[in-house]
mmCIF file of C-alpha atoms in Angstrom:
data_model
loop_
_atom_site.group_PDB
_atom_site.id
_atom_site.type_symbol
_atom_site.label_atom_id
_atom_site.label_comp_id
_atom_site.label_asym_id
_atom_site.label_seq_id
_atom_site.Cartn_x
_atom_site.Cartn_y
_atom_site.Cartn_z
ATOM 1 C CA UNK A 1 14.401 16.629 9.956
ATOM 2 C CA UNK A 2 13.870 20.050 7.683
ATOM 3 C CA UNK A 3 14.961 19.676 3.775
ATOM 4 C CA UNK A 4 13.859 21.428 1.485
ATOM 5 C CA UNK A 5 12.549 20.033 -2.047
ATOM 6 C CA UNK A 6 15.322 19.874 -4.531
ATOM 7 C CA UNK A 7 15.249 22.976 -6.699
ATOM 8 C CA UNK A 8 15.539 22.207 -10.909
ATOM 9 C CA UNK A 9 19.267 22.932 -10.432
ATOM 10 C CA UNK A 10 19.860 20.296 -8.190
ATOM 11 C CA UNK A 11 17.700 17.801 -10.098
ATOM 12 C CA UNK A 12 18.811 19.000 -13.875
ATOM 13 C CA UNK A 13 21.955 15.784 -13.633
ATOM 14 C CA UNK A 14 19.338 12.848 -12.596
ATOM 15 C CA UNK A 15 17.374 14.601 -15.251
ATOM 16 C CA UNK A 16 19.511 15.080 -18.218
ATOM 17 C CA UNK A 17 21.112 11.491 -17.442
ATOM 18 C CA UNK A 18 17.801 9.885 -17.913
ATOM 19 C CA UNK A 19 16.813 11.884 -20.834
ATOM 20 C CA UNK A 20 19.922 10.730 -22.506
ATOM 21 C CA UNK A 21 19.357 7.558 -21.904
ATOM 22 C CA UNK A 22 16.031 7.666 -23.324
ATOM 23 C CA UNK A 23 17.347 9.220 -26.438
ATOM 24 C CA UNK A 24 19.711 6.771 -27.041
ATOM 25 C CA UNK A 25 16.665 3.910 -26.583
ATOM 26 C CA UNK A 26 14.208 6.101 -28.434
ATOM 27 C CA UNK A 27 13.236 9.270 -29.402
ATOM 28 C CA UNK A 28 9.990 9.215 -28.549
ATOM 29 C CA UNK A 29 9.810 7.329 -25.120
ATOM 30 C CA UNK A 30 7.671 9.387 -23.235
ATOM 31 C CA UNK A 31 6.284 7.959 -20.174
ATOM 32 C CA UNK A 32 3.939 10.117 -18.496
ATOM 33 C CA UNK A 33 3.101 7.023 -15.810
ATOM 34 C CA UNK A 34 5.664 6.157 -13.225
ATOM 35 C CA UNK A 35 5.030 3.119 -10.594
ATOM 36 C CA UNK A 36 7.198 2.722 -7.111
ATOM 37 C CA UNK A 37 7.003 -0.943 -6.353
ATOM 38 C CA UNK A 38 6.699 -1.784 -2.596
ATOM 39 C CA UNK A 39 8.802 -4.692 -0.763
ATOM 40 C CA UNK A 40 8.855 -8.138 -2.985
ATOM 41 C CA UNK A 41 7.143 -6.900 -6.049
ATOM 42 C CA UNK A 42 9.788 -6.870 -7.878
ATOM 43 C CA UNK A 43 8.725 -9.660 -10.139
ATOM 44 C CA UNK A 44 5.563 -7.459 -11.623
ATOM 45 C CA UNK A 45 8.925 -6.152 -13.561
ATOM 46 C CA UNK A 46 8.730 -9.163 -15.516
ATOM 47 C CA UNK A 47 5.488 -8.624 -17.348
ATOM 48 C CA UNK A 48 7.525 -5.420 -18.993
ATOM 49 C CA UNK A 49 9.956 -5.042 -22.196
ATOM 50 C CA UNK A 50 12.454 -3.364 -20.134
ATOM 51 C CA UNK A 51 14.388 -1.283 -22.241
ATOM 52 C CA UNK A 52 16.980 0.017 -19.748
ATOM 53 C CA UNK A 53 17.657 -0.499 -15.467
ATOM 54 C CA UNK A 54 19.331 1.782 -14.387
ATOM 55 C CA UNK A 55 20.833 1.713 -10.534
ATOM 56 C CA UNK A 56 20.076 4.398 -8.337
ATOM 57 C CA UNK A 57 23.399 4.362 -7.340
ATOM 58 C CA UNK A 58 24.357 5.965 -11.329
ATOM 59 C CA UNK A 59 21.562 8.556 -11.179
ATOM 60 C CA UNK A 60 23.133 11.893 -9.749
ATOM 61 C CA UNK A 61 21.469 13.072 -6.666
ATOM 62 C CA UNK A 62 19.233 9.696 -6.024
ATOM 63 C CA UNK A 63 19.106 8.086 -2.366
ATOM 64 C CA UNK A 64 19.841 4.962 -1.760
ATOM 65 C CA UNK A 65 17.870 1.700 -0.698
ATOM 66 C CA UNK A 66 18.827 -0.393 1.815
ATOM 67 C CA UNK A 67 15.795 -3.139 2.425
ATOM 68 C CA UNK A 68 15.652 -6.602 1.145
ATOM 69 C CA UNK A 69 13.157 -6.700 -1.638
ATOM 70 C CA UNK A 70 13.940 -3.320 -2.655
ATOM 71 C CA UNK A 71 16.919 -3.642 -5.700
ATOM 72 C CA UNK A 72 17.013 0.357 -5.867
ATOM 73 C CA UNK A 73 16.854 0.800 -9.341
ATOM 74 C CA UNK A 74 15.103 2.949 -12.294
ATOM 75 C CA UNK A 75 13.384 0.855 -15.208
ATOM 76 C CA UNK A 76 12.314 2.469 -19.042
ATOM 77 C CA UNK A 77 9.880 -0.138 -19.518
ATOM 78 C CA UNK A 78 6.716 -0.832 -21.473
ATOM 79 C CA UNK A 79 4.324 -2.647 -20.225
ATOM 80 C CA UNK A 80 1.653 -3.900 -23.420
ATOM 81 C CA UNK A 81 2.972 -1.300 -25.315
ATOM 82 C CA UNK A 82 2.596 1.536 -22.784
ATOM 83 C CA UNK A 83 5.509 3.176 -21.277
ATOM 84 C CA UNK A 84 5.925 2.865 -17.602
ATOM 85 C CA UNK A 85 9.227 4.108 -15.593
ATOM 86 C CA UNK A 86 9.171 1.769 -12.515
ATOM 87 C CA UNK A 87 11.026 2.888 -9.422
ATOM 88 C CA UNK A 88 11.910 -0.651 -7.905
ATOM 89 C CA UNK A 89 12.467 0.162 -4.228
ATOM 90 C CA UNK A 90 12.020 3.238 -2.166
ATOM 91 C CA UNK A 91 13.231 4.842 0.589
ATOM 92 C CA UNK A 92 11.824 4.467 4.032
ATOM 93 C CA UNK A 93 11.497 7.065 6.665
ATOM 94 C CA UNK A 94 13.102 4.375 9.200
ATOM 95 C CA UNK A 95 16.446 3.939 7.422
ATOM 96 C CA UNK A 96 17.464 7.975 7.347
ATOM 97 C CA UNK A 97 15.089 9.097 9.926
ATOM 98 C CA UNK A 98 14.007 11.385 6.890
ATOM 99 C CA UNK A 99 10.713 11.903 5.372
ATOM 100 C CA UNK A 100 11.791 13.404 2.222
ATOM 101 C CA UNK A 101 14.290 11.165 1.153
ATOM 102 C CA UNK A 102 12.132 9.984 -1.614
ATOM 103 C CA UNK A 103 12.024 14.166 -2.715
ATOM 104 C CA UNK A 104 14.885 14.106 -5.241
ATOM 105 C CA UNK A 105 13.101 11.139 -7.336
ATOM 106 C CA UNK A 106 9.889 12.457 -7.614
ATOM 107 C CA UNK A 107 10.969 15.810 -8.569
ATOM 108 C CA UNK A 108 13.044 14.280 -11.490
ATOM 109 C CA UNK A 109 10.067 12.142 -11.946
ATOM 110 C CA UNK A 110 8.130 15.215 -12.584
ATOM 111 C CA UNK A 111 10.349 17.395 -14.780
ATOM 112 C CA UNK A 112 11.125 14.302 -16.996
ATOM 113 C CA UNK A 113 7.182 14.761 -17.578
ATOM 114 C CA UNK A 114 5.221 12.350 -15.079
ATOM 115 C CA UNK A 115 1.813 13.153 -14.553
ATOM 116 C CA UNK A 116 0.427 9.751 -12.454
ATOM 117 C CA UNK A 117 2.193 8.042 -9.901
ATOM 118 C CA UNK A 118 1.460 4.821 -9.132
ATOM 119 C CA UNK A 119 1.949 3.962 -5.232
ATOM 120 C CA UNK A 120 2.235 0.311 -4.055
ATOM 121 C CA UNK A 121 3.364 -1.300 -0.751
ATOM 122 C CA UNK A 122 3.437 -4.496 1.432
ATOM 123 C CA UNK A 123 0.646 -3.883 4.442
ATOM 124 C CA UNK A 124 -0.550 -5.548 7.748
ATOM 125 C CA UNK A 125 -4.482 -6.014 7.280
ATOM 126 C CA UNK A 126 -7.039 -4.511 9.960
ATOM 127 C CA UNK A 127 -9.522 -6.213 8.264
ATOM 128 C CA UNK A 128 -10.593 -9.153 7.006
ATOM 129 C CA UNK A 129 -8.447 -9.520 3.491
ATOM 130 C CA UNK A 130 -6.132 -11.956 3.653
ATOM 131 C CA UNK A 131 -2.720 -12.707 2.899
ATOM 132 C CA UNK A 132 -1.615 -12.003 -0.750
ATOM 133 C CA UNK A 133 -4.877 -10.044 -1.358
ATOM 134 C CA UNK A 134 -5.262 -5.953 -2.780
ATOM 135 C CA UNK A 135 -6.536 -3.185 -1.036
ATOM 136 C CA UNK A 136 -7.170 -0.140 -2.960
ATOM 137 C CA UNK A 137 -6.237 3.118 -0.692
ATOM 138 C CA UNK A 138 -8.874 5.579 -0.515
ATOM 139 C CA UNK A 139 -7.089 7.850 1.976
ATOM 140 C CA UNK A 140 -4.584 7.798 4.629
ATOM 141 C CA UNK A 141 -4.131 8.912 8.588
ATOM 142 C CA UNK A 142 -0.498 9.662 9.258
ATOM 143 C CA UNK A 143 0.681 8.504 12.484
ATOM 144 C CA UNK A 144 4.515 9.458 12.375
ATOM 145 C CA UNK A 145 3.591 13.715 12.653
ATOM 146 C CA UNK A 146 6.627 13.777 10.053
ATOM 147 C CA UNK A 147 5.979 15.448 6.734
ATOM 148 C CA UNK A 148 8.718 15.421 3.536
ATOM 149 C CA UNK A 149 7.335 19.534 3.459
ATOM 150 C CA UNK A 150 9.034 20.394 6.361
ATOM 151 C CA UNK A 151 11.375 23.184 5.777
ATOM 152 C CA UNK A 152 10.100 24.132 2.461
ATOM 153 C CA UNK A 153 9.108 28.219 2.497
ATOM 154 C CA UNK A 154 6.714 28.741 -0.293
ATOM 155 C CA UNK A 155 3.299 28.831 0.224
ATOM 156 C CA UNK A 156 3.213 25.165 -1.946
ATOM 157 C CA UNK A 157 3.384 23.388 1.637
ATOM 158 C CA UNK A 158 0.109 24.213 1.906
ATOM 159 C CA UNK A 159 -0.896 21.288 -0.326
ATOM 160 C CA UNK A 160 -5.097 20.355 -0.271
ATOM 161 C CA UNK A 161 -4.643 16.442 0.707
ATOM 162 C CA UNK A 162 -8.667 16.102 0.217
ATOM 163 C CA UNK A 163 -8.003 14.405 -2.662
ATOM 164 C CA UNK A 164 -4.861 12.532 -2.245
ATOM 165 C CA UNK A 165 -5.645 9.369 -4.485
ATOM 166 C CA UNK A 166 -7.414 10.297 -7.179
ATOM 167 C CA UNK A 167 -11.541 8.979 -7.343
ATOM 168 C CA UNK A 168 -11.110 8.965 -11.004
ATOM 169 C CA UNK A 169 -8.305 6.627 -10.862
ATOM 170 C CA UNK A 170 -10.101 4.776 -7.937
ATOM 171 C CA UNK A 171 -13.048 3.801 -9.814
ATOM 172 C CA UNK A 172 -11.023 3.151 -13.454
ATOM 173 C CA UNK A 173 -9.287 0.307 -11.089
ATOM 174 C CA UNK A 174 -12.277 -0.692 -9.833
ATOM 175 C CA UNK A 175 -13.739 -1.446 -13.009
ATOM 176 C CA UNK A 176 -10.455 -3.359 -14.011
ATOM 177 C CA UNK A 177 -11.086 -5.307 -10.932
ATOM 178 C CA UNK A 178 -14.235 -6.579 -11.224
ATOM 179 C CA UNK A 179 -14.092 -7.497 -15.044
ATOM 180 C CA UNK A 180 -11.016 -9.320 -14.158
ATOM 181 C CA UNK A 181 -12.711 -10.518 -10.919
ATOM 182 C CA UNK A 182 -9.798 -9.562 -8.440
ATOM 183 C CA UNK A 183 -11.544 -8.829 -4.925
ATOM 184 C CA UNK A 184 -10.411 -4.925 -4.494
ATOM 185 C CA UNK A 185 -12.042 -3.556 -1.575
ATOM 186 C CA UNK A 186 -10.951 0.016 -0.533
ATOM 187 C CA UNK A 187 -9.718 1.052 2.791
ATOM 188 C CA UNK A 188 -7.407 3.923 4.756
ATOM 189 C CA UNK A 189 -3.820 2.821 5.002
ATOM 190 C CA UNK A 190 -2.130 4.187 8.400
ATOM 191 C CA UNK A 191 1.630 5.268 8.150
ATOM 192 C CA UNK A 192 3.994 4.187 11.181
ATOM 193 C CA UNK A 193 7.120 4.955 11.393
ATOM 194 C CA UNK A 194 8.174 1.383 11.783
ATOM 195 C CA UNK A 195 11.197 -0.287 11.984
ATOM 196 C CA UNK A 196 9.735 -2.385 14.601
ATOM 197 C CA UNK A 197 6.070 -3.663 13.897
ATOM 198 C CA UNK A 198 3.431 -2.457 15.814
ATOM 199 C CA UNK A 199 2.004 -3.548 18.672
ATOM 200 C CA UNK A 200 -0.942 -5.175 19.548
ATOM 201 C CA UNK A 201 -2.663 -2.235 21.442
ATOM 202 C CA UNK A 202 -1.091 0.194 18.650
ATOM 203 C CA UNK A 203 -3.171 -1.725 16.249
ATOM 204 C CA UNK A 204 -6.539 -1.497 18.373
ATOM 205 C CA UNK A 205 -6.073 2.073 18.562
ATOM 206 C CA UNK A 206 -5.545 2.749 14.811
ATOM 207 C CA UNK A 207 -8.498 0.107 13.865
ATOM 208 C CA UNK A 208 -10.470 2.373 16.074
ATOM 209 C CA UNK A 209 -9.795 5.532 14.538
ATOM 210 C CA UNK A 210 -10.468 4.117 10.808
ATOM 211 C CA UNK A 211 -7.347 2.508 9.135
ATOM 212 C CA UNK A 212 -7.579 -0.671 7.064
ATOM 213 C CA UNK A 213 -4.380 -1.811 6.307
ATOM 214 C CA UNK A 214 -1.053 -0.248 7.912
ATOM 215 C CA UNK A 215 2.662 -0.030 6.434
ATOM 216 C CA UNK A 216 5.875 2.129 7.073
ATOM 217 C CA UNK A 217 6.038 3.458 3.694
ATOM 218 C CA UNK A 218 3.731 5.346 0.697
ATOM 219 C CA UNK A 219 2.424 8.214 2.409
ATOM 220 C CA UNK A 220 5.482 10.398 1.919
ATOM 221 C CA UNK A 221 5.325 9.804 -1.777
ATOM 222 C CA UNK A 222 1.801 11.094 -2.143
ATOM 223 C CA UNK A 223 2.389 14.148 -0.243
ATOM 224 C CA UNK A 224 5.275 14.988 -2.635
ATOM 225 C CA UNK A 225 3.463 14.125 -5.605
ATOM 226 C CA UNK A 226 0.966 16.122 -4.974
ATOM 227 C CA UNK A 227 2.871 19.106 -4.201
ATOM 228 C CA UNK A 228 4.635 18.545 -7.926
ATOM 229 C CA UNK A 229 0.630 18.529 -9.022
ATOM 230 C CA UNK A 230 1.059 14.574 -9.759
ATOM 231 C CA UNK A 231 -2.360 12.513 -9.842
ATOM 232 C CA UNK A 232 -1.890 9.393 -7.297
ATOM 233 C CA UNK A 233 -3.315 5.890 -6.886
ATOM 234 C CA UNK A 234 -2.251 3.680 -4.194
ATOM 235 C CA UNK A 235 -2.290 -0.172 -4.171
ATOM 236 C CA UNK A 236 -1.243 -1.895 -0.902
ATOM 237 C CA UNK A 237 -0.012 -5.583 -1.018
ATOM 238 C CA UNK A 238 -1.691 -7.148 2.351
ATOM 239 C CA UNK A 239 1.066 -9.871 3.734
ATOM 240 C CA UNK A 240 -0.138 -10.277 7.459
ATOM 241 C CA UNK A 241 -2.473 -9.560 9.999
ATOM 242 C CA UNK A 242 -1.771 -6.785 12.601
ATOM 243 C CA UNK A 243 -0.300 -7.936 15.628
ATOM 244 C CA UNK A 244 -3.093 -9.695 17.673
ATOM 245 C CA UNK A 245 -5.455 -10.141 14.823
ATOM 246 C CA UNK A 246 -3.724 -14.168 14.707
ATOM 247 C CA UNK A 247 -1.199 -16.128 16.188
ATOM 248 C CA UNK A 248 1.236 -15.625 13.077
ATOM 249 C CA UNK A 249 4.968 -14.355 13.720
ATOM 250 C CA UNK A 250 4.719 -11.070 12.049
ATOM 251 C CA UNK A 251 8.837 -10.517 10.358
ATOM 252 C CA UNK A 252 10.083 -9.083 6.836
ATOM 253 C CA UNK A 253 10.639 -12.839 5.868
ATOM 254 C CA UNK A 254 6.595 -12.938 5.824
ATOM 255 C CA UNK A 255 6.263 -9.588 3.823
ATOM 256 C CA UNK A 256 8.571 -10.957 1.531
ATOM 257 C CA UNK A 257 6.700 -14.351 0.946
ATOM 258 C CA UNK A 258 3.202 -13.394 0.027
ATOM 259 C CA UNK A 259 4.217 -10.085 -1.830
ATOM 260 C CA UNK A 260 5.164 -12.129 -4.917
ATOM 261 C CA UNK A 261 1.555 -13.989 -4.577
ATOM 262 C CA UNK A 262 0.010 -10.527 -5.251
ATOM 263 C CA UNK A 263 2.277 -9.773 -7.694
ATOM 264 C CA UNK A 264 0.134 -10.978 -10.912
ATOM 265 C CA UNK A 265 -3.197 -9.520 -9.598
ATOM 266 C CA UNK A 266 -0.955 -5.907 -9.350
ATOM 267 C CA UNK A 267 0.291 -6.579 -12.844
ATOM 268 C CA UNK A 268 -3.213 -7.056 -14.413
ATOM 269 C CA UNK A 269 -4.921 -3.902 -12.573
ATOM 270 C CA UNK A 270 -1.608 -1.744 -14.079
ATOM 271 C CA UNK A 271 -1.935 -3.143 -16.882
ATOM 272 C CA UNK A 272 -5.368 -2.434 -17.746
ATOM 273 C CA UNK A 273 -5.060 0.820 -15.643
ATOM 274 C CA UNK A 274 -2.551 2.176 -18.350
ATOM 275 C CA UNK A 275 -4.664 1.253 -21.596
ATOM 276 C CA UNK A 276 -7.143 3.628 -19.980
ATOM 277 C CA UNK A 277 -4.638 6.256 -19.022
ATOM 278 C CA UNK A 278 -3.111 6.490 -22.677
ATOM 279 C CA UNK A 279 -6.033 5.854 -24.532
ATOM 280 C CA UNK A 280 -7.745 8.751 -23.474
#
């Protein structure tokens, strides 16, 4: 499906509705940080002063969410102190047949003044880390052959991906890891188009060609991000094994159950992430 970006004109409601808001909370909120949470993180929201949720459904212009563990909302929070917007729920490529329904958020993301975007998701493991474990996303192979750039016709498509999550990023949340010892290997995360989970020979064939950890969601959120010149890091949530790798039942209900048990090691790494990030 071909759609283009949403121009500032389309955007400038979403936009000057937030902004409003944000003057009536404070004049000087000003998060340059923004943080999608993936399936049954919801709870990292807790570790925040949230100063304001606001529905997607009230925001002019914004999609909306229809997966459990996604509420589909906008939070002004801080989190120690720092601001953070936090985009609780996205929207998937399965439930539209759309890659760039997630475009009209991250271009009001960007022209409310976002610089980093914060990527997390629920993932099947390829590798050894377990259940309610972190990966750290290095890079990416997209398996769908959808892009949320199709249709757009400026030379801007053309967006470098060679350095989709950002190294400098990579190692700051390395270094939170280890002096919070939180196991954070790094891997490729493989986007499929889902609904349906993959198969077992599907997941031979992507081990093979180099993903770690693979999920239906996160990669169309980098590519925009970086077309709006956003920085990106990527956290993926691992909640299964890829079909073969064990004898579990692979369903939502799983994804769902050991997202939470992630939840405070995610907190901590943001947490930290964002003292660096502002105190620079």
């Amino acid at each position: 499906m071909a759609n283009n970006p949403p121009n500032d004109e389309q955007i400038q409601p979403a936009v000057e509705f937030i902004q409003n808001l944000q003057g009536l909370l404070s004049s000087d909120y000003a998060a340059k940080v923004a943080m999608i949470l993936g399936s049954g993180l919801g709870s990292v929201t807790e570790h925040t002063e949230v100063l304001a949720e606001i529905p997607y459904s009230d925001i002019p212009g914004f999609p909306q969410t229809g997966v459990t563990g996604h509420s589909g909302s906008m939070l002004l929070t801080l989190m120690d102190g720092n601001p953070l917007i936090i985009l609780n729920g996205r929207i998937h490529f399965y439930e539209q047949g759309d890659a760039s329904a997630m475009a009209p958020v991250i271009a009001t993301l960007k022209a409310l003044g976002v610089e980093t975007l914060i990527l997390t998701n629920a993932a099947g493991s390829l590798l050894n880390s377990p259940p309610g474990s972190v990966l750290l996303i290095k890079d990416y192979i997209n398996f769908t052959g959808q892009s949320p750039l199709f249709g757009v016709a400026d030379n801007g498509r053309f967006v470098s991906m060679n350095k989709a999550y950002d190294a400098e990023y990579r190692n700051q949340l390395l270094q939170i890891a280890e002096q919070n010892s939180i196991p954070l290997p790094q891997g490729v995360y493989a986007w499929m188009s889902g609904p349906q989970f993959e198969t077992p020979a599907e997941i031979r064939a992507i081990r093979i060609l180099g993903a770690d950890a693979v999920g239906m969601s996160t990669v169309p959120e980098t590519i925009l991000a970086r077309y709006h010149g956003m920085k990106v890091a990527a956290l993926s949530i691992i909640t299964n094994y890829g079909a073969g790798m064990d004898d579990t039942h692979i369903s939502h209900e799983q994804t769902l159950e050991y997202a939470p048990k992630a939840a405070a090691k995610v907190q901590v790494l943001i947490s930290g992430f964002l003292d660096h990030l502002y105190g620079e």
